[in-house]
PDB file of C-alpha atoms in Angstrom:
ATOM      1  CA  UNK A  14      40.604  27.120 -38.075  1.00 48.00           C
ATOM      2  CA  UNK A  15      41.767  29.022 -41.273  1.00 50.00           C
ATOM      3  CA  UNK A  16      38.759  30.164 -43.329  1.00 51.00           C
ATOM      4  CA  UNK A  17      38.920  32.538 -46.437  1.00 49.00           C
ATOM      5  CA  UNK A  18      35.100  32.343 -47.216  1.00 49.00           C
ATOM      6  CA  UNK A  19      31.786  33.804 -46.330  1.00 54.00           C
ATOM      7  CA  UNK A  20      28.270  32.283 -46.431  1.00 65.00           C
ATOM      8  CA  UNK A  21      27.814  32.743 -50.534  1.00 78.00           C
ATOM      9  CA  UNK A  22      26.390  31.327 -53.755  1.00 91.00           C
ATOM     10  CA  UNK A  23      29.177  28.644 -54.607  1.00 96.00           C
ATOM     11  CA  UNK A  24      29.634  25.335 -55.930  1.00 97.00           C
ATOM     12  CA  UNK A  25      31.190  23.656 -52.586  1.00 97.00           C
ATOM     13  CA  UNK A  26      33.075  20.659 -52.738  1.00 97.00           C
ATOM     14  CA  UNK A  27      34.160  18.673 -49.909  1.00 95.00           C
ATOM     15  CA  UNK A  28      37.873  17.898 -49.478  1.00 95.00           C
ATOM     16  CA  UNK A  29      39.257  15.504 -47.293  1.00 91.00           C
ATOM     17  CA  UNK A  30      42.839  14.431 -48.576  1.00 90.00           C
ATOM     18  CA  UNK A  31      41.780  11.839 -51.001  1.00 90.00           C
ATOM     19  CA  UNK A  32      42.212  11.507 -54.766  1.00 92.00           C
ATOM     20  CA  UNK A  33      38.655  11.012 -55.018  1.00 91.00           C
ATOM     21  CA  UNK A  34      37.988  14.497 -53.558  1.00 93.00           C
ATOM     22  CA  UNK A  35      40.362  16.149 -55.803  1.00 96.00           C
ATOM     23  CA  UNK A  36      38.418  14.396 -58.831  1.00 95.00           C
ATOM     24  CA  UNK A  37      34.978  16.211 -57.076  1.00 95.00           C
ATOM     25  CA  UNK A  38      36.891  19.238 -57.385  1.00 97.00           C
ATOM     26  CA  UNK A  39      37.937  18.982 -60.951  1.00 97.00           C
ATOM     27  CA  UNK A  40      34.313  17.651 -61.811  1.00 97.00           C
ATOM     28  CA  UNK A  41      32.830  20.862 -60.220  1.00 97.00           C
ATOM     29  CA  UNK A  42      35.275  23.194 -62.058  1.00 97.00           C
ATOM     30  CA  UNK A  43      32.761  23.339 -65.153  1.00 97.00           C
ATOM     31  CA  UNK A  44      29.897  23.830 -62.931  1.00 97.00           C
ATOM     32  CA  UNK A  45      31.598  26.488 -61.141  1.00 97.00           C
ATOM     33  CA  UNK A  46      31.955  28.371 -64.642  1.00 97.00           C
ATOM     34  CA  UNK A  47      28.406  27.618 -66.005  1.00 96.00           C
ATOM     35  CA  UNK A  48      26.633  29.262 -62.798  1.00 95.00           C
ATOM     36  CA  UNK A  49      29.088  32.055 -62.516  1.00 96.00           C
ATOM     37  CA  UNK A  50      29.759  31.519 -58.918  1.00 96.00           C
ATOM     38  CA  UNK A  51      33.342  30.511 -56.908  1.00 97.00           C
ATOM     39  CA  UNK A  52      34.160  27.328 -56.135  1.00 97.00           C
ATOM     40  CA  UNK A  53      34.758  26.624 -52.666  1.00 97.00           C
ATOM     41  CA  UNK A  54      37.070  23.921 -51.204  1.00 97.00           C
ATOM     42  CA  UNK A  55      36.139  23.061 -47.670  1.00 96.00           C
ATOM     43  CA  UNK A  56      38.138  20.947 -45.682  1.00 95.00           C
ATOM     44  CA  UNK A  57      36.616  19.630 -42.400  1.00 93.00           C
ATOM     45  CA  UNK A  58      38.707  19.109 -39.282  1.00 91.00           C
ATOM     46  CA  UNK A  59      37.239  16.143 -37.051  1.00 86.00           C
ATOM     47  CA  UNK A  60      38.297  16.814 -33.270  1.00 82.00           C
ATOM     48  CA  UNK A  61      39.619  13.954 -31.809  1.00 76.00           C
ATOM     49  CA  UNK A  62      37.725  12.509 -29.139  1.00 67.00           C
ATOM     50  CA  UNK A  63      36.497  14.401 -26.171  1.00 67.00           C
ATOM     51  CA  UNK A  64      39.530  14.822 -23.945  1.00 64.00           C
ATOM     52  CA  UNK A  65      42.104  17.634 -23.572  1.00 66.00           C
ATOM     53  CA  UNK A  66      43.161  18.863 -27.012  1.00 71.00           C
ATOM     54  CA  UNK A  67      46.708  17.918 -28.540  1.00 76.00           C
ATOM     55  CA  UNK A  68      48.471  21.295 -29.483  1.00 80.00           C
ATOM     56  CA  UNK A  69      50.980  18.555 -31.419  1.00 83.00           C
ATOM     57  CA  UNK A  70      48.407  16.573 -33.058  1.00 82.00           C
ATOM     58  CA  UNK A  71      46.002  19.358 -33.628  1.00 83.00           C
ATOM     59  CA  UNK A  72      49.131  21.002 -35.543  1.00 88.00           C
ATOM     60  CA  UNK A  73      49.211  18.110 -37.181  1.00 89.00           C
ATOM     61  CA  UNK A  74      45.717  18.083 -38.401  1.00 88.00           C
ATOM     62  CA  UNK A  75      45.750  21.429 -39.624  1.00 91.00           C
ATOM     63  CA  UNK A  76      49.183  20.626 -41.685  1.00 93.00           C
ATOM     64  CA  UNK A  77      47.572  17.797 -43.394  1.00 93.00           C
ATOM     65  CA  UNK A  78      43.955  19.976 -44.195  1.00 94.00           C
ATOM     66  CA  UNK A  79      46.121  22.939 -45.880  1.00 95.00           C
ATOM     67  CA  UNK A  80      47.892  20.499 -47.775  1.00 95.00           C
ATOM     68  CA  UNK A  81      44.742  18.559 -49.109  1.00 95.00           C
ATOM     69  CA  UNK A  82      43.594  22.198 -49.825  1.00 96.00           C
ATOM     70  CA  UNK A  83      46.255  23.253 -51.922  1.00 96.00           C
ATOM     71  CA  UNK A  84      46.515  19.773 -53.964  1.00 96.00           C
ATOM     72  CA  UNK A  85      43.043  20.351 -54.866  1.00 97.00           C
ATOM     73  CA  UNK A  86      43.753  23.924 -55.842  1.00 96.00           C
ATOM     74  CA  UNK A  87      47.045  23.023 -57.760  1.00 97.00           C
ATOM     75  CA  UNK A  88      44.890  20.473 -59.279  1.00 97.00           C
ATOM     76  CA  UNK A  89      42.260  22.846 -60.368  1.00 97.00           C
ATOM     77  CA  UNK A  90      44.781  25.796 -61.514  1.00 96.00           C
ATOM     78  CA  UNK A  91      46.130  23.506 -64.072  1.00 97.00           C
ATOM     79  CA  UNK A  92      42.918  23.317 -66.126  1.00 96.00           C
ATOM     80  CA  UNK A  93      43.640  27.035 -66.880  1.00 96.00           C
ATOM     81  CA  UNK A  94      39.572  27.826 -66.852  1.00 96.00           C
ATOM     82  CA  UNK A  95      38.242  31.111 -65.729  1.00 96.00           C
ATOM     83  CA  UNK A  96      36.910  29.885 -61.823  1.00 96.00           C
ATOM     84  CA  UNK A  97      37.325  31.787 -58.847  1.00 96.00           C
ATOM     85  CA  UNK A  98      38.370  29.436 -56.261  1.00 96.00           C
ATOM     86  CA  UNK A  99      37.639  30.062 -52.392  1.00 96.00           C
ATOM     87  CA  UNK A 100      38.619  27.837 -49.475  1.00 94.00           C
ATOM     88  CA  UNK A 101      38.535  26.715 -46.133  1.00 94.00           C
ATOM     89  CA  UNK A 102      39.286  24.605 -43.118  1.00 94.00           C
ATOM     90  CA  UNK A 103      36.482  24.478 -40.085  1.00 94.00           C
ATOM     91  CA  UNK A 104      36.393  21.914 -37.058  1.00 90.00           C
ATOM     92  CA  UNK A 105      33.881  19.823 -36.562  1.00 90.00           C
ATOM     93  CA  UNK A 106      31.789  17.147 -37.546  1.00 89.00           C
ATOM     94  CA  UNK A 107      32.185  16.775 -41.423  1.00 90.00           C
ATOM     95  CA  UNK A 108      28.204  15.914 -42.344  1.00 90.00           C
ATOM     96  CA  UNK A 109      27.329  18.640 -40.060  1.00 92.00           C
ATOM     97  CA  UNK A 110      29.861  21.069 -41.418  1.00 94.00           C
ATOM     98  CA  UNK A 111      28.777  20.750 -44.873  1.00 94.00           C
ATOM     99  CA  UNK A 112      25.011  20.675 -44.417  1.00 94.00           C
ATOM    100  CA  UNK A 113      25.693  23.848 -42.617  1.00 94.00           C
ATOM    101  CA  UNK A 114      27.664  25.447 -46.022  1.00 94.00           C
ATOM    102  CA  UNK A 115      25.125  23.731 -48.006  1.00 94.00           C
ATOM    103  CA  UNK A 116      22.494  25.893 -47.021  1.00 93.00           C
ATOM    104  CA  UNK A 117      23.879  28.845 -49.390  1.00 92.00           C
ATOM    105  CA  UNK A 118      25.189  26.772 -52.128  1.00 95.00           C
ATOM    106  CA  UNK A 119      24.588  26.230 -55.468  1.00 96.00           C
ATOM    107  CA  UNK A 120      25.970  22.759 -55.772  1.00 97.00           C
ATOM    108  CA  UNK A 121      27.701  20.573 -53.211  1.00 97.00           C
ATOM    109  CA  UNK A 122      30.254  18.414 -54.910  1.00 96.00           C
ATOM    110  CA  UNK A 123      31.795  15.026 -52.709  1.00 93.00           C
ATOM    111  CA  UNK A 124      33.731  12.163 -53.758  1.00 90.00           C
ATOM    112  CA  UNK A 125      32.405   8.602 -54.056  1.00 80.00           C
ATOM    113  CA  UNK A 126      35.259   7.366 -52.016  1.00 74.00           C
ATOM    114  CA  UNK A 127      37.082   9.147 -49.073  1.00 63.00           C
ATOM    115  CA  UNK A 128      40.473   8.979 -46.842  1.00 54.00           C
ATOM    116  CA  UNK A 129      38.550   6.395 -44.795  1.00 50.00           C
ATOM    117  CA  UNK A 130      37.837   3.951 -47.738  1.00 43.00           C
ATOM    118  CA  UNK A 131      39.867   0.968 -46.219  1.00 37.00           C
ATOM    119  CA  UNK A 132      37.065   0.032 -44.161  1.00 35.00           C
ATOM    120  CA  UNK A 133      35.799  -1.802 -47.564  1.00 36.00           C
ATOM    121  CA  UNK A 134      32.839   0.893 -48.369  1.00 38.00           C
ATOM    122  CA  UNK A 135      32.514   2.587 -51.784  1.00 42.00           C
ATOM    123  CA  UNK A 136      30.718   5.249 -50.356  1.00 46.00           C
ATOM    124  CA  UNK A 137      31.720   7.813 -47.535  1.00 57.00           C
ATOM    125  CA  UNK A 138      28.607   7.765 -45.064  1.00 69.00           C
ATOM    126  CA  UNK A 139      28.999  11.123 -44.711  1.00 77.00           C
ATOM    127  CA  UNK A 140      28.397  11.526 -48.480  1.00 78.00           C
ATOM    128  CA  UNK A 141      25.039   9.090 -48.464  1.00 79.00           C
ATOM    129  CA  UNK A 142      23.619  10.939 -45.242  1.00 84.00           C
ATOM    130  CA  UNK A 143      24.286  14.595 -47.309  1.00 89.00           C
ATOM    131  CA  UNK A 144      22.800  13.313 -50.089  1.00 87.00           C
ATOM    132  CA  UNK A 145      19.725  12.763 -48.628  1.00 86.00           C
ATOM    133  CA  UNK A 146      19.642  15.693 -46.699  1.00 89.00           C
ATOM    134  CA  UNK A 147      21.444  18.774 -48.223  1.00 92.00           C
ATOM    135  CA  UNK A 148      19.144  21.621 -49.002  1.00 92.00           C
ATOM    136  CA  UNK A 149      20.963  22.068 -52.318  1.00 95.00           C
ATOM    137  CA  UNK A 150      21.260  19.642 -55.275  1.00 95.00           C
ATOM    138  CA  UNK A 151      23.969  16.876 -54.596  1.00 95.00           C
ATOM    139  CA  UNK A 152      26.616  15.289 -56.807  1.00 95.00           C
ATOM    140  CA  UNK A 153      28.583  12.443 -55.632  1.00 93.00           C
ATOM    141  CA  UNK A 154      31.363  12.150 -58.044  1.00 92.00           C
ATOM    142  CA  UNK A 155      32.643   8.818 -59.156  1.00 87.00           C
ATOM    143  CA  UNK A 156      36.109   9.045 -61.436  1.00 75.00           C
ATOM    144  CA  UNK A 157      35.311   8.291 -65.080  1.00 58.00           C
ATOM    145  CA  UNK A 158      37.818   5.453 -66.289  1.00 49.00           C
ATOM    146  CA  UNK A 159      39.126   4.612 -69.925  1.00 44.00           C
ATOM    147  CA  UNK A 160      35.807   3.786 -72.235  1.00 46.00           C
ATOM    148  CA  UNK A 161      35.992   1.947 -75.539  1.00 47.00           C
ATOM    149  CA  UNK A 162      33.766   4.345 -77.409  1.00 52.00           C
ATOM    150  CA  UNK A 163      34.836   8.100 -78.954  1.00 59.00           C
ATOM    151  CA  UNK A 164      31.309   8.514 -79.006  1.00 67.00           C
ATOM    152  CA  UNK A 165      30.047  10.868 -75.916  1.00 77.00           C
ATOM    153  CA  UNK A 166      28.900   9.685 -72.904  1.00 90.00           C
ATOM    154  CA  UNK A 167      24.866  10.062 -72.359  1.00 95.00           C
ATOM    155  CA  UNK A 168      23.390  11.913 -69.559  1.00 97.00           C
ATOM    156  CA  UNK A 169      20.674  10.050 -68.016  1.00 96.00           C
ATOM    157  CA  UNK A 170      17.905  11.494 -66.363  1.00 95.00           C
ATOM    158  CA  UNK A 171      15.169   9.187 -64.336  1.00 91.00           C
ATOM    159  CA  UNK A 172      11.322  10.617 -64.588  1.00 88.00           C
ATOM    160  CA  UNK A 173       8.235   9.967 -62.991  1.00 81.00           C
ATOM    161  CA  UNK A 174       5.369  11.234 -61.787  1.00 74.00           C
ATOM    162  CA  UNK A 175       6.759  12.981 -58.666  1.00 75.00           C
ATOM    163  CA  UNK A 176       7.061  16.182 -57.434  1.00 76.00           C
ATOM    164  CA  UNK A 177      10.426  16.063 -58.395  1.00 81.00           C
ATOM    165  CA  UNK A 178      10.121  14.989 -61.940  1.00 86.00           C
ATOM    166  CA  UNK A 179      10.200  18.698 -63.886  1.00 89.00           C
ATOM    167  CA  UNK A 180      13.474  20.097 -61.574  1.00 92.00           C
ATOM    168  CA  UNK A 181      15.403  16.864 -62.713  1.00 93.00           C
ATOM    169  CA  UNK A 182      14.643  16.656 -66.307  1.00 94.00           C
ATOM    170  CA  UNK A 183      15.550  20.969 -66.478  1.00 94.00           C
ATOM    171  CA  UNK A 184      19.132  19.585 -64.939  1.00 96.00           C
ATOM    172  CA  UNK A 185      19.440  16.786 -66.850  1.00 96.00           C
ATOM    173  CA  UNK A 186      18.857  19.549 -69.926  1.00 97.00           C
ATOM    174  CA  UNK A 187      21.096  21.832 -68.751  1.00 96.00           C
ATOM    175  CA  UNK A 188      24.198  19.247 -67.472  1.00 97.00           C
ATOM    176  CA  UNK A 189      23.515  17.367 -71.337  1.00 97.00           C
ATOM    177  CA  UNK A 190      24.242  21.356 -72.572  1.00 96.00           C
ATOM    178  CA  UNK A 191      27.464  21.841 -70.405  1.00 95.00           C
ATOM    179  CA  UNK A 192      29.140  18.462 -71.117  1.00 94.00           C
ATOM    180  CA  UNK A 193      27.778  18.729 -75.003  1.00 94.00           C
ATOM    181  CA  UNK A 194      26.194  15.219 -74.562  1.00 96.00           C
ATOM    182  CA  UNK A 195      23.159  13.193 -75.610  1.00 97.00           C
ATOM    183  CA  UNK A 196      20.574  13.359 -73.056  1.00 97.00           C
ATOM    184  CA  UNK A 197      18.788   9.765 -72.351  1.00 96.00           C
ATOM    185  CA  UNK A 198      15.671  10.614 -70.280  1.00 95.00           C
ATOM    186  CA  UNK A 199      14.331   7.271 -68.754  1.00 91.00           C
ATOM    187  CA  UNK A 200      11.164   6.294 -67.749  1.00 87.00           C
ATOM    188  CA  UNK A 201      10.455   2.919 -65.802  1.00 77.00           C
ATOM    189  CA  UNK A 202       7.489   1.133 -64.539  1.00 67.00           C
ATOM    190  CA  UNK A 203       8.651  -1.152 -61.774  1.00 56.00           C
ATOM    191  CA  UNK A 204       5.119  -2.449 -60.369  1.00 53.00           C
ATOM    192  CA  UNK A 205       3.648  -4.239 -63.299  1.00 50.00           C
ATOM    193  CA  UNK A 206       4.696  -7.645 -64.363  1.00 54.00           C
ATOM    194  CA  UNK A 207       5.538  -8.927 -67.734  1.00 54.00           C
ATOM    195  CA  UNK A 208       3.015 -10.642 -70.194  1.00 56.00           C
ATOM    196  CA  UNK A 209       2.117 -11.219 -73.570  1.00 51.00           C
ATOM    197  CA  UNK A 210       0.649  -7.265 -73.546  1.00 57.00           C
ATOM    198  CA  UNK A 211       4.051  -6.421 -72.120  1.00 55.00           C
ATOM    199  CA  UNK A 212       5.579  -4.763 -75.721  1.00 56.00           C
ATOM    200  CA  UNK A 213       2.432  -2.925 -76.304  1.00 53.00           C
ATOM    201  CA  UNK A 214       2.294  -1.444 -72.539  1.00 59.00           C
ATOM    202  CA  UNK A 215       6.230  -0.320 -73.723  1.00 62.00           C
ATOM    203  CA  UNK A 216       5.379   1.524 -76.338  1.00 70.00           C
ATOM    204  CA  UNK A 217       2.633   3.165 -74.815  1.00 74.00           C
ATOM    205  CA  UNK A 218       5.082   4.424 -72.374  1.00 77.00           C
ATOM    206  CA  UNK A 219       7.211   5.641 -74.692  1.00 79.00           C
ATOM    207  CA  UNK A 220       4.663   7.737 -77.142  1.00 85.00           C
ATOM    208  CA  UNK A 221       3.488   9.000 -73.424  1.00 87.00           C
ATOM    209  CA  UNK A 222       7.640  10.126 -72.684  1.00 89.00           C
ATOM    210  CA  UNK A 223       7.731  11.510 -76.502  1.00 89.00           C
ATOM    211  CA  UNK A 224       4.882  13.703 -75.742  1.00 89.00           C
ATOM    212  CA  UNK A 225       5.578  15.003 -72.099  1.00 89.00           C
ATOM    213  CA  UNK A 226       9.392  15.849 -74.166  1.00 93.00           C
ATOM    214  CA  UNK A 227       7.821  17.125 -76.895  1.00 93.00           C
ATOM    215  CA  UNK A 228       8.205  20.914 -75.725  1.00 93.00           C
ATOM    216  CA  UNK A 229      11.770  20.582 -73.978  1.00 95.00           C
ATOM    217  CA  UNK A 230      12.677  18.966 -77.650  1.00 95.00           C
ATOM    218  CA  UNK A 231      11.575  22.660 -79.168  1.00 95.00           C
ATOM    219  CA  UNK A 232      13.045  24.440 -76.163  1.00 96.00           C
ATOM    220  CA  UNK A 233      16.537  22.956 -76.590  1.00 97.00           C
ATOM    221  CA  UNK A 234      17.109  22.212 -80.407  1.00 96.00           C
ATOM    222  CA  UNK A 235      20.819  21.648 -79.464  1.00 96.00           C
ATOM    223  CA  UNK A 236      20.296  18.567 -77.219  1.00 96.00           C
ATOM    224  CA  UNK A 237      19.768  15.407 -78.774  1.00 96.00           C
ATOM    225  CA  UNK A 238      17.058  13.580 -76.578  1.00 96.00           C
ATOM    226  CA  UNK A 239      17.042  10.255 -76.213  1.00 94.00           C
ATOM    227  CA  UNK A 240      13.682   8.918 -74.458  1.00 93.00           C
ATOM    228  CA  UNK A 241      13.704   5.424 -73.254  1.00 91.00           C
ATOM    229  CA  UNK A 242      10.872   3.476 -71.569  1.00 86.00           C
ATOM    230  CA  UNK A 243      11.539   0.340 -69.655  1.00 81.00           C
ATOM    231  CA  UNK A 244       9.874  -2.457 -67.986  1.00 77.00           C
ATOM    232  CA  UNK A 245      11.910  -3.155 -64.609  1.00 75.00           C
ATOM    233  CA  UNK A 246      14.350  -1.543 -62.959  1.00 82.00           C
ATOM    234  CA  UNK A 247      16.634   1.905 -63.027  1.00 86.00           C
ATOM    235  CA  UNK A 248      19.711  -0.436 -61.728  1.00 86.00           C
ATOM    236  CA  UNK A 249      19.389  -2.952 -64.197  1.00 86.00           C
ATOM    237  CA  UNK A 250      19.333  -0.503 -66.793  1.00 88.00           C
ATOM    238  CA  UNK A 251      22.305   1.559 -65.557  1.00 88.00           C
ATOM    239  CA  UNK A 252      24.700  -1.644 -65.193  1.00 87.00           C
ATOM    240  CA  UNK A 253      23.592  -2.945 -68.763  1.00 88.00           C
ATOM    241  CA  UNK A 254      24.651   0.799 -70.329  1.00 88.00           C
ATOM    242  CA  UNK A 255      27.132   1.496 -67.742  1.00 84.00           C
ATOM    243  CA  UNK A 256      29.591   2.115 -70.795  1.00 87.00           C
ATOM    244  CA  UNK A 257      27.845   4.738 -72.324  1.00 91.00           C
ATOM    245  CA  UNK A 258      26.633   6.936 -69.239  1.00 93.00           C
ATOM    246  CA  UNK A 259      28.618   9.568 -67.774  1.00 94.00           C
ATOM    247  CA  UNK A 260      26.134  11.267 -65.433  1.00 95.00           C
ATOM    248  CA  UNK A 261      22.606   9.524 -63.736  1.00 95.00           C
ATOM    249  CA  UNK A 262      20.163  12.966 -62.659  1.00 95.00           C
ATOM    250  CA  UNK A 263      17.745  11.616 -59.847  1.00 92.00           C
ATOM    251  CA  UNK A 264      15.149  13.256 -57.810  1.00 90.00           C
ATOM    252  CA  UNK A 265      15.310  12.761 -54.140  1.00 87.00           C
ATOM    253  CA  UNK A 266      11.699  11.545 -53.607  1.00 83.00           C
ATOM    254  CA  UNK A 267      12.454   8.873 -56.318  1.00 83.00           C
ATOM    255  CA  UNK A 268      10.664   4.987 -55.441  1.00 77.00           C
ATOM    256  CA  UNK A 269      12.606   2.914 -54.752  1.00 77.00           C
ATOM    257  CA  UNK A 270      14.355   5.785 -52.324  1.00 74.00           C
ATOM    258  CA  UNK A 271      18.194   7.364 -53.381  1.00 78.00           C
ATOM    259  CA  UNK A 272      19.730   4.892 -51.241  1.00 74.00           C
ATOM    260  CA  UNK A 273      19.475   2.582 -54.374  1.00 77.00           C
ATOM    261  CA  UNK A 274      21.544   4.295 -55.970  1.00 78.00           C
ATOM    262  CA  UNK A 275      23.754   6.465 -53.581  1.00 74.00           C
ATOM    263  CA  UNK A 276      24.326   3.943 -50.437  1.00 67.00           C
ATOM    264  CA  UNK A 277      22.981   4.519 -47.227  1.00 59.00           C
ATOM    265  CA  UNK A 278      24.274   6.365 -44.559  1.00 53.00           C
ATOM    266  CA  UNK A 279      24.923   2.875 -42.538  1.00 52.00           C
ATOM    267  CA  UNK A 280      26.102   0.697 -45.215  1.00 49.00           C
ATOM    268  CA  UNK A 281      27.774   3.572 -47.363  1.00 47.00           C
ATOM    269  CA  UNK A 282      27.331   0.549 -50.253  1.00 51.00           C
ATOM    270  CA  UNK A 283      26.809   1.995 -53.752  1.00 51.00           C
ATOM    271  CA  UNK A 284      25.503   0.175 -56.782  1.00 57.00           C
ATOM    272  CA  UNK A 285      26.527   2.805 -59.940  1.00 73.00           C
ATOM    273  CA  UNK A 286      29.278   3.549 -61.784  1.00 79.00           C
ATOM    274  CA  UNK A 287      28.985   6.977 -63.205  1.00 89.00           C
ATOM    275  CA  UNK A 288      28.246  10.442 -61.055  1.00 92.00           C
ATOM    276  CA  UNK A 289      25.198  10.935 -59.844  1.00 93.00           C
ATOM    277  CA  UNK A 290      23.254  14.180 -59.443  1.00 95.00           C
ATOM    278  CA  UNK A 291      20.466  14.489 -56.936  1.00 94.00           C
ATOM    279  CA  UNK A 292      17.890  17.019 -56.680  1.00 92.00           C
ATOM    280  CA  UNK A 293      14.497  18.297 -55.346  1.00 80.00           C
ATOM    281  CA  UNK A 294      11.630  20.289 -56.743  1.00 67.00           C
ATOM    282  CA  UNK A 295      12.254  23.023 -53.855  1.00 66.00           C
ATOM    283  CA  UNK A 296      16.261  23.368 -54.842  1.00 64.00           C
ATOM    284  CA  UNK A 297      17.616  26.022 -56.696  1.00 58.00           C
ATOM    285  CA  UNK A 298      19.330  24.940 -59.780  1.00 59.00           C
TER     286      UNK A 298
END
C-alpha cells in the first residue's frame, strides 16, 4: 500500500470515497490549524475475501483509494488555510486500521455516512464501534445544511457528574473559541419525575450549573456561556434546538451510554443532526 506518513501527532480523518468523508476532512481543517499538527487522510483498503488475491481488482482498489485521496486533498487545498496535509492508503480492516492510527492522534475525524450507506444506515458501523473505542477524542461529522438564522450556531456541551465531565466542558470551551460561537453547556436530570416541585428543582439546577461555570466564565471572558438545566432528556433537547446547534461535546462514560447519540456498532442508527464530539477524561485534548 502507498503510505506517506509516520506514527505522529495529527488530526486523522478517515476517507473512504464518499462526500461525507470529504466534509470530515474539511471539518477537521480548522482543527488541524488550532493544534498545530498535520492533517492526515487515511484511506483503508478492505481485502476481498480470503482467496487468492486479484492483481486486476486489487489495481483496481488502489485506483479508486488514490483518487478518494486526492478529492479530499483538492477539496482541502481550496480553503487556502495554512494545514499541512499528510496521507495514506493501508490494507486491512478499516475499524482496526484506524484504532491502530488513533493511538497517536490528536483527533480522529469520520463521516456520519460512508460509501456503504445504501444499506439504509445513517451511521457507518465502523464509525459507532471507533467512537466508542478510540483512545483519542472522536468526531463524527454530520454536513451542516442551509439554517434560517444569521445568528451563530451554539456549541453544546452535556455535563454531569462523571469522570468525564471537566475534559468535555474544557473542549466544549475551546471548540466555542475556534468556531467563535456561543457555548450552551447542558445539564439534565433524567431519573426524577415531574411534580408540582418540578420548577423549583430546575432552578436549583441551574444556580448549581451557574456556580460550577462560574470560574470557566472568568477564565474565558470571550465565550458567551449559555447554561441550561433540564428536566428529561439530552435527545429531546437536541431535536427541539436542532436549528441552532452546530456541534454536541459528549463524554464517553455519559448515562444513557454514546450509542444514544452516535448509533451502535450493530444498528449504525443515529438520532442527531449536528457533529458530535466525544471524549474521555484520560484523552489528550
Amino acid at each position: 500500500m502507498y503510505k506517506s506518513a509516520s506514527p505522529s501527532s495529527a488530526v486523522v480523518v478517515g476517507i473512504d470515497g464518499s462526500c461525507w468523508s470529504v466534509d470530515a476532512a474539511l471539518w477537521a481543517v480548522d482543527e488541524a490549524v488550532s493544534r498545530d499538527v498535520p492533517l492526515r487522510l487515511l484511506y483503508v483498503v478492505e481485502p476481498r475475501g480470503d482467496g487468492a488475491v486479484d492483481p486486476q481488482q486489487e489495481a483496481q482498489d488502489l485506483a479508486c483509494a488514490d483518487a478518494s485521496v486526492r478529492r479530499a486533498l483538492v477539496a482541502v487545498e481550496s480553503t487556502e488555510k495554512p494545514v499541512k496535509v499528510e496521507w495514506e492508503i493501508l490494507q486491512g480492516h478499516p475499524s482496526r486500521v484506524l484504532l491502530d492510527a488513533s493511538r497517536s492522534a490528536d483527533l480522529l475525524c469520520l463521516g456520519s455516512l460512508g460509501i456503504a450507506h445504501a444499506t439504509g444506515h445513517r451511521l457507518g458501523s465502523t464509525a459507532a464501534t471507533l467512537a466508542t473505542a478510540a483512545p483519542c477524542p472522536v468526531a463524527i461529522v454530520r454536513s451542516g445544511g442551509r439554517h434560517g438564522t444569521t445568528q451563530p450556531r451554539h456549541v453544546v456541551v452535556e455535563v454531569d457528574e462523571g469522570p468525564d465531565s471537566t475534559v468535555v466542558l474544557e473542549a466544549g470551551i475551546s471548540e466555542a473559541r475556534l468556531r467563535g460561537a456561543p457555548l450552551t453547556v447542558l445539564a439534565t436530570r433524567q431519573n426524577s419525575h415531574p411534580d408540582d416541585r418540578q420548577k423549583v428543582k430546575d432552578e436549583g439546577a441551574r444556580a448549581r450549573l451557574d456556580k460550577r461555570l462560574a470560574r470557566h466564565r472568568t477564565a474565558n471572558p470571550d465565550i458567551k456561556f449559555n447554561p441550561v438545566a433540564i428536566h428529561g432528556s439530552t435527545m429531546n433537547y437536541l431535536d427541539r434546538q436542532s436549528d441552532s446547534i452546530q456541534l454536541l461535546v459528549i463524554g464517553r462514560h455519559r448515562r444513557p451510554g454514546v450509542g444514544e447519540v452516535v448509533g451502535s456498532a450493530r444498528s449504525g442508527s443515529a438520532q442527531v443532526n449536528c457533529t458530535a464530539l466525544i471524549c474521555q477524561h484520560n484523552q489528550r485534548l
